[in-house]
Amino acid sequence: LENSRGRLALVGSVAGFFAAPGYGAYHCSKAAVVALGRTISAEIDGRGVSCTTVHPGFVASEINQIDGHGRRHPERADTRPAWLMWPTDKAARVIVDAIEARKRELVFTLHGRLVAWLGSHFPSVTHFAMTRQVANDQADSFRVDD
């Protein structure tokens, strides 16, 4: 890699910067990508090789249709807010541009940047928001409409 001035790219998620109840394994795996990217970048610094770690927010995909065993379930609805969704081609262009520019890290989508920033600098705020949302969801599930 050193002779070719190679580039390494890792894809994480803004989920690596905060924690939401019920998604522990996913958040842990994405936090590991954050740590791995930062470690690799430090280890290869000055060698002409780059490591770019990208952390997208919501990107249009079929991720919500894949179960824990890698099987696709097309009947599953995507519960992510459609108005926050980035088109795949736009996300791919931003990722390629970051790799070509040899950026170390890129958090993209406006909501992704906000969530990553809050999770990194104000973890108690994200904790409060996540636990209040779960409490509201649980309360809603026990309501009976007349």
Short mmCIF file of N, CA and C in Angstrom, two decimals:
data_model
loop_
_atom_site.label_atom_id
_atom_site.label_comp_id
_atom_site.label_asym_id
_atom_site.label_seq_id
_atom_site.Cartn_x
_atom_site.Cartn_y
_atom_site.Cartn_z
N LEU A 1 0.81 -1.21 0.00
CA LEU A 1 0.00 0.00 0.00
C LEU A 1 0.85 1.27 0.00
N GLU A 2 1.96 1.23 0.70
CA GLU A 2 2.78 2.45 0.80
C GLU A 2 3.30 2.89 -0.56
N ASN A 3 3.75 1.94 -1.38
CA ASN A 3 4.28 2.29 -2.69
C ASN A 3 3.21 2.83 -3.61
N SER A 4 1.98 2.41 -3.44
CA SER A 4 0.90 2.85 -4.32
C SER A 4 0.13 4.04 -3.77
N ARG A 5 0.56 4.54 -2.59
CA ARG A 5 -0.18 5.62 -1.92
C ARG A 5 -1.65 5.22 -1.77
N GLY A 6 -1.86 4.00 -1.28
CA GLY A 6 -3.19 3.40 -1.19
C GLY A 6 -4.15 4.14 -0.28
N ARG A 7 -5.39 3.77 -0.45
CA ARG A 7 -6.47 4.36 0.35
C ARG A 7 -7.32 3.25 0.92
N LEU A 8 -7.62 3.37 2.18
CA LEU A 8 -8.49 2.42 2.87
C LEU A 8 -9.74 3.19 3.28
N ALA A 9 -10.89 2.59 3.11
CA ALA A 9 -12.15 3.23 3.51
C ALA A 9 -12.93 2.30 4.42
N LEU A 10 -13.42 2.84 5.51
CA LEU A 10 -14.28 2.11 6.44
C LEU A 10 -15.62 2.83 6.48
N VAL A 11 -16.70 2.06 6.52
CA VAL A 11 -18.02 2.66 6.60
C VAL A 11 -18.63 2.31 7.95
N GLY A 12 -18.89 3.34 8.73
CA GLY A 12 -19.53 3.18 10.02
C GLY A 12 -20.93 3.75 9.97
N SER A 13 -21.27 4.53 10.95
CA SER A 13 -22.58 5.16 11.05
C SER A 13 -22.53 6.19 12.16
N VAL A 14 -23.43 7.16 12.11
CA VAL A 14 -23.52 8.08 13.23
C VAL A 14 -23.93 7.34 14.50
N ALA A 15 -24.45 6.13 14.34
CA ALA A 15 -24.82 5.31 15.49
C ALA A 15 -23.62 4.95 16.35
N GLY A 16 -22.42 5.16 15.86
CA GLY A 16 -21.22 4.91 16.64
C GLY A 16 -20.95 6.00 17.67
N PHE A 17 -21.72 7.09 17.63
CA PHE A 17 -21.48 8.23 18.52
C PHE A 17 -22.53 8.39 19.61
N PHE A 18 -23.55 7.54 19.60
CA PHE A 18 -24.59 7.62 20.64
C PHE A 18 -25.20 6.23 20.80
N ALA A 19 -26.06 6.07 21.78
CA ALA A 19 -26.68 4.77 22.05
C ALA A 19 -28.19 4.91 22.14
N ALA A 20 -28.89 4.02 21.46
CA ALA A 20 -30.35 3.97 21.54
C ALA A 20 -30.76 2.61 22.09
N PRO A 21 -31.69 2.59 23.01
CA PRO A 21 -32.14 1.32 23.57
C PRO A 21 -32.63 0.36 22.49
N GLY A 22 -32.27 -0.91 22.65
CA GLY A 22 -32.72 -1.93 21.73
C GLY A 22 -31.79 -2.18 20.56
N TYR A 23 -30.74 -1.39 20.43
CA TYR A 23 -29.81 -1.52 19.31
C TYR A 23 -28.36 -1.65 19.78
N GLY A 24 -28.18 -2.28 20.93
CA GLY A 24 -26.86 -2.36 21.54
C GLY A 24 -25.79 -2.94 20.64
N ALA A 25 -26.07 -4.07 20.00
CA ALA A 25 -25.06 -4.70 19.15
C ALA A 25 -24.70 -3.80 17.97
N TYR A 26 -25.71 -3.17 17.37
CA TYR A 26 -25.45 -2.29 16.23
C TYR A 26 -24.59 -1.09 16.65
N HIS A 27 -24.96 -0.45 17.74
CA HIS A 27 -24.20 0.71 18.21
C HIS A 27 -22.77 0.33 18.59
N CYS A 28 -22.62 -0.82 19.23
CA CYS A 28 -21.27 -1.27 19.59
C CYS A 28 -20.42 -1.51 18.35
N SER A 29 -21.00 -2.14 17.34
CA SER A 29 -20.22 -2.41 16.13
C SER A 29 -19.82 -1.11 15.43
N LYS A 30 -20.68 -0.12 15.45
CA LYS A 30 -20.36 1.15 14.80
C LYS A 30 -19.37 1.96 15.63
N ALA A 31 -19.44 1.87 16.95
CA ALA A 31 -18.43 2.53 17.80
C ALA A 31 -17.07 1.88 17.57
N ALA A 32 -17.06 0.58 17.33
CA ALA A 32 -15.80 -0.12 17.03
C ALA A 32 -15.21 0.39 15.71
N VAL A 33 -16.05 0.70 14.74
CA VAL A 33 -15.55 1.24 13.46
C VAL A 33 -14.92 2.61 13.70
N VAL A 34 -15.52 3.43 14.55
CA VAL A 34 -14.92 4.74 14.90
C VAL A 34 -13.52 4.52 15.45
N ALA A 35 -13.41 3.64 16.45
CA ALA A 35 -12.11 3.39 17.10
C ALA A 35 -11.11 2.78 16.13
N LEU A 36 -11.55 1.83 15.32
CA LEU A 36 -10.65 1.19 14.36
C LEU A 36 -10.11 2.20 13.35
N GLY A 37 -10.99 3.03 12.81
CA GLY A 37 -10.56 4.04 11.84
C GLY A 37 -9.55 5.01 12.43
N ARG A 38 -9.80 5.46 13.64
CA ARG A 38 -8.88 6.40 14.28
C ARG A 38 -7.54 5.72 14.59
N THR A 39 -7.58 4.46 14.98
CA THR A 39 -6.35 3.72 15.28
C THR A 39 -5.53 3.50 14.01
N ILE A 40 -6.17 3.04 12.96
CA ILE A 40 -5.46 2.81 11.70
C ILE A 40 -4.85 4.11 11.19
N SER A 41 -5.62 5.19 11.24
CA SER A 41 -5.11 6.49 10.78
C SER A 41 -3.85 6.90 11.53
N ALA A 42 -3.85 6.67 12.84
CA ALA A 42 -2.67 7.01 13.64
C ALA A 42 -1.49 6.11 13.30
N GLU A 43 -1.76 4.83 13.07
CA GLU A 43 -0.69 3.88 12.79
C GLU A 43 -0.03 4.09 11.42
N ILE A 44 -0.80 4.57 10.45
CA ILE A 44 -0.25 4.74 9.09
C ILE A 44 0.14 6.18 8.78
N ASP A 45 0.00 7.05 9.75
CA ASP A 45 0.31 8.46 9.53
C ASP A 45 1.73 8.64 8.99
N GLY A 46 1.86 9.45 7.96
CA GLY A 46 3.16 9.75 7.39
C GLY A 46 3.69 8.72 6.41
N ARG A 47 2.94 7.70 6.13
CA ARG A 47 3.39 6.64 5.23
C ARG A 47 2.84 6.78 3.80
N GLY A 48 2.05 7.81 3.56
CA GLY A 48 1.49 7.99 2.23
C GLY A 48 0.22 7.22 1.97
N VAL A 49 -0.22 6.48 2.96
CA VAL A 49 -1.46 5.71 2.87
C VAL A 49 -2.51 6.45 3.69
N SER A 50 -3.75 6.43 3.23
CA SER A 50 -4.80 7.11 3.98
C SER A 50 -5.89 6.14 4.39
N CYS A 51 -6.54 6.46 5.49
CA CYS A 51 -7.70 5.71 5.97
C CYS A 51 -8.82 6.73 6.18
N THR A 52 -9.90 6.55 5.46
CA THR A 52 -11.07 7.42 5.58
C THR A 52 -12.19 6.61 6.22
N THR A 53 -12.71 7.11 7.32
CA THR A 53 -13.86 6.47 7.96
C THR A 53 -15.06 7.37 7.78
N VAL A 54 -16.10 6.83 7.17
CA VAL A 54 -17.31 7.62 6.92
C VAL A 54 -18.42 7.15 7.84
N HIS A 55 -19.18 8.12 8.32
CA HIS A 55 -20.27 7.86 9.26
C HIS A 55 -21.53 8.54 8.73
N PRO A 56 -22.32 7.83 7.92
CA PRO A 56 -23.54 8.46 7.38
C PRO A 56 -24.68 8.48 8.39
N GLY A 57 -25.57 9.40 8.15
CA GLY A 57 -26.87 9.39 8.83
C GLY A 57 -27.78 8.48 8.01
N PHE A 58 -29.04 8.84 7.86
CA PHE A 58 -29.98 8.00 7.11
C PHE A 58 -29.74 8.10 5.61
N VAL A 59 -29.50 6.95 5.00
CA VAL A 59 -29.32 6.84 3.55
C VAL A 59 -30.33 5.81 3.06
N ALA A 60 -30.97 6.12 1.94
CA ALA A 60 -31.96 5.20 1.37
C ALA A 60 -31.31 3.85 1.11
N SER A 61 -31.86 2.82 1.73
CA SER A 61 -31.34 1.46 1.57
C SER A 61 -32.40 0.48 2.06
N GLU A 62 -32.07 -0.77 2.01
CA GLU A 62 -32.98 -1.82 2.48
C GLU A 62 -32.56 -2.35 3.84
N ILE A 63 -31.78 -1.57 4.60
CA ILE A 63 -31.23 -2.04 5.86
C ILE A 63 -32.31 -2.51 6.84
N ASN A 64 -33.46 -1.86 6.86
CA ASN A 64 -34.51 -2.27 7.80
C ASN A 64 -35.21 -3.56 7.39
N GLN A 65 -34.92 -4.04 6.19
CA GLN A 65 -35.53 -5.29 5.72
C GLN A 65 -34.64 -6.50 5.96
N ILE A 66 -33.46 -6.29 6.52
CA ILE A 66 -32.52 -7.38 6.76
C ILE A 66 -32.58 -7.76 8.23
N ASP A 67 -32.75 -9.05 8.51
CA ASP A 67 -32.82 -9.50 9.89
C ASP A 67 -31.42 -9.80 10.42
N GLY A 68 -31.34 -10.23 11.67
CA GLY A 68 -30.07 -10.50 12.32
C GLY A 68 -29.30 -11.67 11.73
N HIS A 69 -29.91 -12.41 10.83
CA HIS A 69 -29.25 -13.54 10.18
C HIS A 69 -28.92 -13.24 8.71
N GLY A 70 -29.10 -11.98 8.31
CA GLY A 70 -28.77 -11.59 6.94
C GLY A 70 -29.85 -11.89 5.93
N ARG A 71 -31.03 -12.30 6.38
CA ARG A 71 -32.13 -12.59 5.45
C ARG A 71 -32.96 -11.35 5.21
N ARG A 72 -33.38 -11.17 3.97
CA ARG A 72 -34.18 -10.01 3.58
C ARG A 72 -35.67 -10.32 3.74
N HIS A 73 -36.39 -9.34 4.29
CA HIS A 73 -37.84 -9.43 4.47
C HIS A 73 -38.47 -8.20 3.81
N PRO A 74 -38.83 -8.31 2.52
CA PRO A 74 -39.35 -7.13 1.79
C PRO A 74 -40.63 -6.56 2.37
N GLU A 75 -41.35 -7.32 3.19
CA GLU A 75 -42.60 -6.83 3.77
C GLU A 75 -42.36 -5.87 4.93
N ARG A 76 -41.16 -5.82 5.46
CA ARG A 76 -40.85 -4.93 6.58
C ARG A 76 -40.86 -3.48 6.11
N ALA A 77 -41.54 -2.66 6.87
CA ALA A 77 -41.60 -1.22 6.56
C ALA A 77 -40.34 -0.52 7.07
N ASP A 78 -39.94 0.51 6.36
CA ASP A 78 -38.81 1.33 6.79
C ASP A 78 -39.35 2.38 7.74
N THR A 79 -38.95 2.30 9.00
CA THR A 79 -39.48 3.21 10.02
C THR A 79 -38.67 4.51 10.14
N ARG A 80 -37.61 4.61 9.36
CA ARG A 80 -36.81 5.83 9.42
C ARG A 80 -37.56 6.97 8.75
N PRO A 81 -37.39 8.20 9.25
CA PRO A 81 -38.12 9.34 8.66
C PRO A 81 -37.68 9.60 7.21
N ALA A 82 -38.62 9.51 6.30
CA ALA A 82 -38.32 9.68 4.87
C ALA A 82 -37.71 11.05 4.57
N TRP A 83 -38.12 12.08 5.30
CA TRP A 83 -37.63 13.42 5.02
C TRP A 83 -36.16 13.61 5.41
N LEU A 84 -35.61 12.68 6.20
CA LEU A 84 -34.19 12.74 6.56
C LEU A 84 -33.31 11.87 5.65
N MET A 85 -33.93 11.10 4.78
CA MET A 85 -33.23 10.13 3.96
C MET A 85 -32.45 10.79 2.83
N TRP A 86 -31.18 10.40 2.69
CA TRP A 86 -30.35 10.84 1.56
C TRP A 86 -30.45 9.81 0.45
N PRO A 87 -30.48 10.24 -0.80
CA PRO A 87 -30.44 9.27 -1.90
C PRO A 87 -29.07 8.57 -1.94
N THR A 88 -29.09 7.32 -2.34
CA THR A 88 -27.88 6.51 -2.35
C THR A 88 -26.79 7.10 -3.23
N ASP A 89 -27.16 7.62 -4.41
CA ASP A 89 -26.15 8.16 -5.32
C ASP A 89 -25.46 9.40 -4.74
N LYS A 90 -26.21 10.22 -4.02
CA LYS A 90 -25.63 11.41 -3.37
C LYS A 90 -24.67 10.98 -2.26
N ALA A 91 -25.08 9.99 -1.47
CA ALA A 91 -24.22 9.49 -0.39
C ALA A 91 -22.94 8.89 -0.97
N ALA A 92 -23.07 8.12 -2.04
CA ALA A 92 -21.88 7.50 -2.66
C ALA A 92 -20.92 8.57 -3.16
N ARG A 93 -21.43 9.63 -3.75
CA ARG A 93 -20.56 10.71 -4.27
C ARG A 93 -19.81 11.38 -3.13
N VAL A 94 -20.47 11.65 -2.03
CA VAL A 94 -19.84 12.29 -0.87
C VAL A 94 -18.75 11.38 -0.31
N ILE A 95 -19.03 10.08 -0.25
CA ILE A 95 -18.04 9.12 0.27
C ILE A 95 -16.82 9.07 -0.64
N VAL A 96 -17.03 8.95 -1.94
CA VAL A 96 -15.91 8.89 -2.89
C VAL A 96 -15.08 10.18 -2.82
N ASP A 97 -15.75 11.32 -2.74
CA ASP A 97 -15.02 12.59 -2.64
C ASP A 97 -14.15 12.64 -1.38
N ALA A 98 -14.66 12.15 -0.26
CA ALA A 98 -13.89 12.14 0.99
C ALA A 98 -12.67 11.23 0.87
N ILE A 99 -12.85 10.07 0.23
CA ILE A 99 -11.74 9.14 0.05
C ILE A 99 -10.68 9.76 -0.86
N GLU A 100 -11.12 10.36 -1.96
CA GLU A 100 -10.18 11.00 -2.88
C GLU A 100 -9.42 12.14 -2.21
N ALA A 101 -10.08 12.86 -1.32
CA ALA A 101 -9.45 13.98 -0.60
C ALA A 101 -8.62 13.49 0.58
N ARG A 102 -8.63 12.19 0.83
CA ARG A 102 -7.90 11.56 1.92
C ARG A 102 -8.29 12.12 3.30
N LYS A 103 -9.58 12.40 3.45
CA LYS A 103 -10.06 12.84 4.76
C LYS A 103 -9.99 11.67 5.74
N ARG A 104 -9.68 11.98 6.98
CA ARG A 104 -9.63 10.92 7.99
C ARG A 104 -11.03 10.46 8.39
N GLU A 105 -11.92 11.40 8.61
CA GLU A 105 -13.28 11.07 9.03
C GLU A 105 -14.27 11.98 8.34
N LEU A 106 -15.42 11.43 8.05
CA LEU A 106 -16.50 12.22 7.47
C LEU A 106 -17.81 11.77 8.09
N VAL A 107 -18.50 12.70 8.72
CA VAL A 107 -19.86 12.46 9.19
C VAL A 107 -20.74 13.26 8.26
N PHE A 108 -21.70 12.58 7.64
CA PHE A 108 -22.52 13.34 6.70
C PHE A 108 -24.01 13.09 6.87
N THR A 109 -24.72 13.98 6.32
CA THR A 109 -26.11 14.37 6.44
C THR A 109 -26.15 15.35 7.61
N LEU A 110 -26.96 16.34 7.49
CA LEU A 110 -27.05 17.36 8.53
C LEU A 110 -27.48 16.74 9.86
N HIS A 111 -28.50 15.89 9.82
CA HIS A 111 -28.95 15.27 11.07
C HIS A 111 -27.87 14.35 11.62
N GLY A 112 -27.11 13.70 10.76
CA GLY A 112 -26.02 12.84 11.20
C GLY A 112 -24.95 13.62 11.94
N ARG A 113 -24.60 14.78 11.40
CA ARG A 113 -23.60 15.63 12.06
C ARG A 113 -24.09 16.09 13.43
N LEU A 114 -25.36 16.48 13.48
CA LEU A 114 -25.93 16.95 14.75
C LEU A 114 -25.93 15.84 15.79
N VAL A 115 -26.40 14.66 15.40
CA VAL A 115 -26.46 13.54 16.34
C VAL A 115 -25.06 13.13 16.80
N ALA A 116 -24.11 13.05 15.87
CA ALA A 116 -22.74 12.67 16.24
C ALA A 116 -22.13 13.71 17.16
N TRP A 117 -22.36 14.98 16.88
CA TRP A 117 -21.83 16.06 17.72
C TRP A 117 -22.44 16.00 19.12
N LEU A 118 -23.75 15.87 19.19
CA LEU A 118 -24.40 15.78 20.50
C LEU A 118 -23.92 14.55 21.27
N GLY A 119 -23.86 13.41 20.56
CA GLY A 119 -23.43 12.18 21.22
C GLY A 119 -22.00 12.24 21.72
N SER A 120 -21.14 12.96 20.99
CA SER A 120 -19.74 13.08 21.38
C SER A 120 -19.51 14.10 22.48
N HIS A 121 -20.23 15.21 22.42
CA HIS A 121 -19.97 16.32 23.34
C HIS A 121 -20.98 16.44 24.48
N PHE A 122 -22.17 15.93 24.27
CA PHE A 122 -23.21 16.02 25.29
C PHE A 122 -23.94 14.68 25.42
N PRO A 123 -23.22 13.64 25.86
CA PRO A 123 -23.86 12.32 25.94
C PRO A 123 -25.08 12.28 26.85
N SER A 124 -25.11 13.15 27.87
CA SER A 124 -26.28 13.15 28.75
C SER A 124 -27.52 13.66 28.03
N VAL A 125 -27.35 14.55 27.07
CA VAL A 125 -28.49 15.05 26.29
C VAL A 125 -29.04 13.93 25.42
N THR A 126 -28.15 13.19 24.73
CA THR A 126 -28.64 12.09 23.89
C THR A 126 -29.25 10.98 24.75
N HIS A 127 -28.67 10.73 25.91
CA HIS A 127 -29.24 9.73 26.82
C HIS A 127 -30.66 10.13 27.21
N PHE A 128 -30.83 11.37 27.60
CA PHE A 128 -32.15 11.87 27.99
C PHE A 128 -33.14 11.72 26.83
N ALA A 129 -32.74 12.14 25.64
CA ALA A 129 -33.63 12.07 24.47
C ALA A 129 -34.00 10.63 24.15
N MET A 130 -33.03 9.74 24.18
CA MET A 130 -33.29 8.35 23.83
C MET A 130 -34.16 7.66 24.87
N THR A 131 -33.93 7.93 26.14
CA THR A 131 -34.73 7.27 27.17
C THR A 131 -36.14 7.86 27.23
N ARG A 132 -36.32 9.14 26.92
CA ARG A 132 -37.65 9.74 26.90
C ARG A 132 -38.45 9.18 25.72
N GLN A 133 -37.80 8.97 24.59
CA GLN A 133 -38.48 8.43 23.42
C GLN A 133 -38.96 7.01 23.70
N VAL A 134 -38.12 6.20 24.31
CA VAL A 134 -38.51 4.83 24.65
C VAL A 134 -39.66 4.84 25.65
N ALA A 135 -39.59 5.72 26.65
CA ALA A 135 -40.66 5.81 27.64
C ALA A 135 -41.97 6.21 26.96
N ASN A 136 -41.91 7.16 26.03
CA ASN A 136 -43.12 7.58 25.30
C ASN A 136 -43.66 6.45 24.44
N ASP A 137 -42.78 5.72 23.76
CA ASP A 137 -43.21 4.59 22.92
C ASP A 137 -43.88 3.52 23.77
N GLN A 138 -43.31 3.24 24.94
CA GLN A 138 -43.90 2.23 25.82
C GLN A 138 -45.24 2.70 26.36
N ALA A 139 -45.35 3.97 26.71
CA ALA A 139 -46.62 4.50 27.21
C ALA A 139 -47.68 4.43 26.11
N ASP A 140 -47.30 4.77 24.87
CA ASP A 140 -48.25 4.70 23.75
C ASP A 140 -48.75 3.29 23.52
N SER A 141 -47.90 2.30 23.75
CA SER A 141 -48.30 0.92 23.48
C SER A 141 -49.32 0.41 24.50
N PHE A 142 -49.44 1.10 25.66
CA PHE A 142 -50.40 0.68 26.66
C PHE A 142 -51.70 1.47 26.61
N ARG A 143 -51.77 2.49 25.75
CA ARG A 143 -52.99 3.30 25.65
C ARG A 143 -54.07 2.55 24.88
N VAL A 144 -55.28 2.75 25.33
CA VAL A 144 -56.42 2.15 24.64
C VAL A 144 -57.28 3.29 24.12
N ASP A 145 -57.46 3.32 22.82
CA ASP A 145 -58.30 4.37 22.21
C ASP A 145 -59.75 3.93 22.23
N ASP A 146 -60.66 4.86 22.53
CA ASP A 146 -62.09 4.54 22.53
C ASP A 146 -62.69 4.70 21.17
#
